[in-house]
Every structure is written in structure tokens, then in C-alpha cells.
């Protein structure tokens, strides 16, 4: 059984996700770095979850949807994220990624009738304040 990641694990890996590939991208380009990264994570994922058992009952529509999610939602998103590291700093890219959960929730409220409670407002405020705090720190260092 795979260990569940805690919040600090996710923050640690998110920092590595933004900073570590920059020298590789500068030397080799985005496509090879993204391709090898996805292949390595895919192989590691085989040991954490058995995709063969999960995919047994899928029909043609489900396979089509899964293919779209993998290609559009994962491969292209990851490639575009790494491509942006050629033009902006890893810190700036990380700050933009921090806003992703907030924008997803806002779109969920707008289009999927999600309810906004006090705990959601607190979470959104914490994410936005984190972005401002980190951007102030990065401006002071430059």
C-alpha cells in the first residue's frame, strides 16, 4: 500500500518540480526533459498503483476521455510549464502554480455550482497571501 503524502511532502516536491529541471532545460531543451521526466514518473507510478487492474472495465468512451486527460491535461500542461521556465524564473512559475487550486475552485463555483463556505474562503485567502508573501520576499532578494 502506498504511503499518503502529507502537505509538507507536496510543498517539497513542488519546489523541486520548479527548480530542478532549469539547468537541464537550458542544456537539452524542454521536449527531452519533459519526456524523460514523464517516463520516469510513469515507471515509478507502476509500483504505486496497478493501472492494468484499474483499466479493465473501461469502454471506448472512457478510453477516449482518459486519452484526452493524459494528452491535454498532463502531457501538454507539463510541457508548457517546463517551456515557460525558459522565459520566467522558477520562483515566478511556482507562484503561478500556487494560484492553480484557487482558480480551479473559483471556476467550480462559477460553472459547477460548488458552495463557498468559510473554510473555502480561508483556504483561498491563505493561498493568495502565500503568493503575496513569497513575491515580496523575492523582490527584496533581487
GROMACS .gro file of C-alpha atoms in nm:
model
  142
    1UNK     CA    1   0.000   0.000   0.000
    2UNK     CA    2   0.140   0.338  -0.098
    3UNK     CA    3   0.210   0.597   0.170
    4UNK     CA    4  -0.014   0.904   0.151
    5UNK     CA    5   0.179   1.228   0.103
    6UNK     CA    6   0.140   1.497   0.364
    7UNK     CA    7   0.123   1.867   0.286
    8UNK     CA    8   0.491   1.931   0.356
    9UNK     CA    9   0.589   1.649   0.120
   10UNK     CA   10   0.386   1.808  -0.158
   11UNK     CA   11   0.544   2.151  -0.096
   12UNK     CA   12   0.892   1.998  -0.101
   13UNK     CA   13   0.829   1.814  -0.428
   14UNK     CA   14   0.663   2.122  -0.580
   15UNK     CA   15   0.978   2.322  -0.511
   16UNK     CA   16   1.194   2.055  -0.674
   17UNK     CA   17   0.947   2.036  -0.965
   18UNK     CA   18   1.008   2.405  -1.043
   19UNK     CA   19   1.380   2.446  -0.968
   20UNK     CA   20   1.549   2.117  -1.055
   21UNK     CA   21   1.480   2.096  -1.433
   22UNK     CA   22   1.602   2.452  -1.514
   23UNK     CA   23   1.968   2.357  -1.590
   24UNK     CA   24   1.854   2.051  -1.784
   25UNK     CA   25   1.612   2.259  -1.992
   26UNK     CA   26   1.882   2.515  -2.064
   27UNK     CA   27   2.114   2.240  -2.187
   28UNK     CA   28   1.883   1.988  -2.358
   29UNK     CA   29   1.553   2.166  -2.426
   30UNK     CA   30   1.200   2.116  -2.299
   31UNK     CA   31   1.089   1.813  -2.500
   32UNK     CA   32   1.363   1.568  -2.389
   33UNK     CA   33   1.341   1.680  -2.025
   34UNK     CA   34   0.961   1.653  -2.018
   35UNK     CA   35   0.967   1.317  -2.198
   36UNK     CA   36   1.224   1.156  -1.970
   37UNK     CA   37   1.055   1.301  -1.662
   38UNK     CA   38   0.718   1.158  -1.762
   39UNK     CA   39   0.866   0.822  -1.848
   40UNK     CA   40   1.048   0.802  -1.511
   41UNK     CA   41   0.736   0.905  -1.318
   42UNK     CA   42   0.523   0.662  -1.519
   43UNK     CA   43   0.754   0.373  -1.433
   44UNK     CA   44   0.755   0.478  -1.066
   45UNK     CA   45   0.375   0.501  -1.077
   46UNK     CA   46   0.352   0.138  -1.188
   47UNK     CA   47   0.480   0.036  -0.846
   48UNK     CA   48   0.237   0.261  -0.658
   49UNK     CA   49  -0.081   0.172  -0.846
   50UNK     CA   50  -0.169  -0.111  -1.080
   51UNK     CA   51  -0.315   0.060  -1.389
   52UNK     CA   52  -0.393  -0.272  -1.558
   53UNK     CA   53  -0.650  -0.365  -1.292
   54UNK     CA   54  -0.795  -0.012  -1.289
   55UNK     CA   55  -0.845  -0.005  -1.668
   56UNK     CA   56  -1.014  -0.347  -1.708
   57UNK     CA   57  -1.377  -0.227  -1.723
   58UNK     CA   58  -1.337   0.079  -1.947
   59UNK     CA   59  -1.541   0.116  -2.265
   60UNK     CA   60  -1.442   0.312  -2.579
   61UNK     CA   61  -1.577   0.645  -2.446
   62UNK     CA   62  -1.385   0.606  -2.123
   63UNK     CA   63  -1.063   0.525  -2.312
   64UNK     CA   64  -1.115   0.833  -2.529
   65UNK     CA   65  -1.171   1.051  -2.221
   66UNK     CA   66  -0.867   0.900  -2.049
   67UNK     CA   67  -0.653   0.963  -2.357
   68UNK     CA   68  -0.768   1.326  -2.366
   69UNK     CA   69  -0.690   1.373  -1.996
   70UNK     CA   70  -0.344   1.223  -2.037
   71UNK     CA   71  -0.252   1.415  -2.352
   72UNK     CA   72  -0.421   1.752  -2.293
   73UNK     CA   73  -0.433   1.765  -1.915
   74UNK     CA   74  -0.099   1.609  -1.830
   75UNK     CA   75   0.148   1.592  -2.117
   76UNK     CA   76   0.073   1.930  -2.273
   77UNK     CA   77   0.031   2.104  -1.936
   78UNK     CA   78   0.364   1.969  -1.809
   79UNK     CA   79   0.540   2.054  -2.136
   80UNK     CA   80   0.401   2.410  -2.133
   81UNK     CA   81   0.502   2.453  -1.768
   82UNK     CA   82   0.858   2.346  -1.842
   83UNK     CA   83   0.866   2.562  -2.157
   84UNK     CA   84   0.774   2.868  -1.951
   85UNK     CA   85   1.083   2.811  -1.735
   86UNK     CA   86   1.291   2.929  -2.034
   87UNK     CA   87   1.128   3.274  -2.004
   88UNK     CA   88   1.045   3.324  -1.635
   89UNK     CA   89   1.218   3.228  -1.311
   90UNK     CA   90   1.125   2.908  -1.128
   91UNK     CA   91   1.005   3.124  -0.837
   92UNK     CA   92   0.758   3.311  -1.058
   93UNK     CA   93   0.637   2.985  -1.213
   94UNK     CA   94   0.593   2.838  -0.865
   95UNK     CA   95   0.386   3.138  -0.758
   96UNK     CA   96   0.158   3.095  -1.058
   97UNK     CA   97   0.120   2.724  -0.976
   98UNK     CA   98   0.017   2.820  -0.621
   99UNK     CA   99  -0.284   3.001  -0.765
  100UNK     CA  100  -0.400   2.694  -0.960
  101UNK     CA  101  -0.612   2.539  -0.681
  102UNK     CA  102  -0.778   2.874  -0.614
  103UNK     CA  103  -0.866   2.930  -0.979
  104UNK     CA  104  -0.997   2.572  -1.003
  105UNK     CA  105  -1.225   2.635  -0.708
  106UNK     CA  106  -1.346   2.969  -0.847
  107UNK     CA  107  -1.429   2.802  -1.180
  108UNK     CA  108  -1.604   2.526  -0.985
  109UNK     CA  109  -1.822   2.787  -0.815
  110UNK     CA  110  -1.897   2.958  -1.146
  111UNK     CA  111  -1.968   2.653  -1.361
  112UNK     CA  112  -2.040   2.357  -1.131
  113UNK     CA  113  -2.246   2.515  -0.854
  114UNK     CA  114  -1.997   2.446  -0.577
  115UNK     CA  115  -2.079   2.617  -0.250
  116UNK     CA  116  -1.839   2.867  -0.095
  117UNK     CA  117  -1.816   2.830   0.284
  118UNK     CA  118  -1.595   2.992   0.543
  119UNK     CA  119  -1.330   2.717   0.527
  120UNK     CA  120  -1.301   2.758   0.149
  121UNK     CA  121  -1.268   3.136   0.191
  122UNK     CA  122  -0.995   3.078   0.450
  123UNK     CA  123  -0.810   2.843   0.214
  124UNK     CA  124  -0.833   3.086  -0.077
  125UNK     CA  125  -0.710   3.370   0.148
  126UNK     CA  126  -0.416   3.157   0.265
  127UNK     CA  127  -0.313   3.070  -0.091
  128UNK     CA  128  -0.335   3.430  -0.208
  129UNK     CA  129  -0.147   3.558   0.099
  130UNK     CA  130   0.125   3.297   0.038
  131UNK     CA  131   0.170   3.425  -0.316
  132UNK     CA  132   0.197   3.785  -0.194
  133UNK     CA  133   0.441   3.696   0.086
  134UNK     CA  134   0.665   3.497  -0.148
  135UNK     CA  135   0.655   3.766  -0.417
  136UNK     CA  136   0.756   4.034  -0.161
  137UNK     CA  137   1.045   3.815  -0.045
  138UNK     CA  138   1.164   3.751  -0.400
  139UNK     CA  139   1.153   4.128  -0.481
  140UNK     CA  140   1.364   4.206  -0.172
  141UNK     CA  141   1.628   3.950  -0.277
  142UNK     CA  142   1.662   4.089  -0.631
   0.00000   0.00000   0.00000
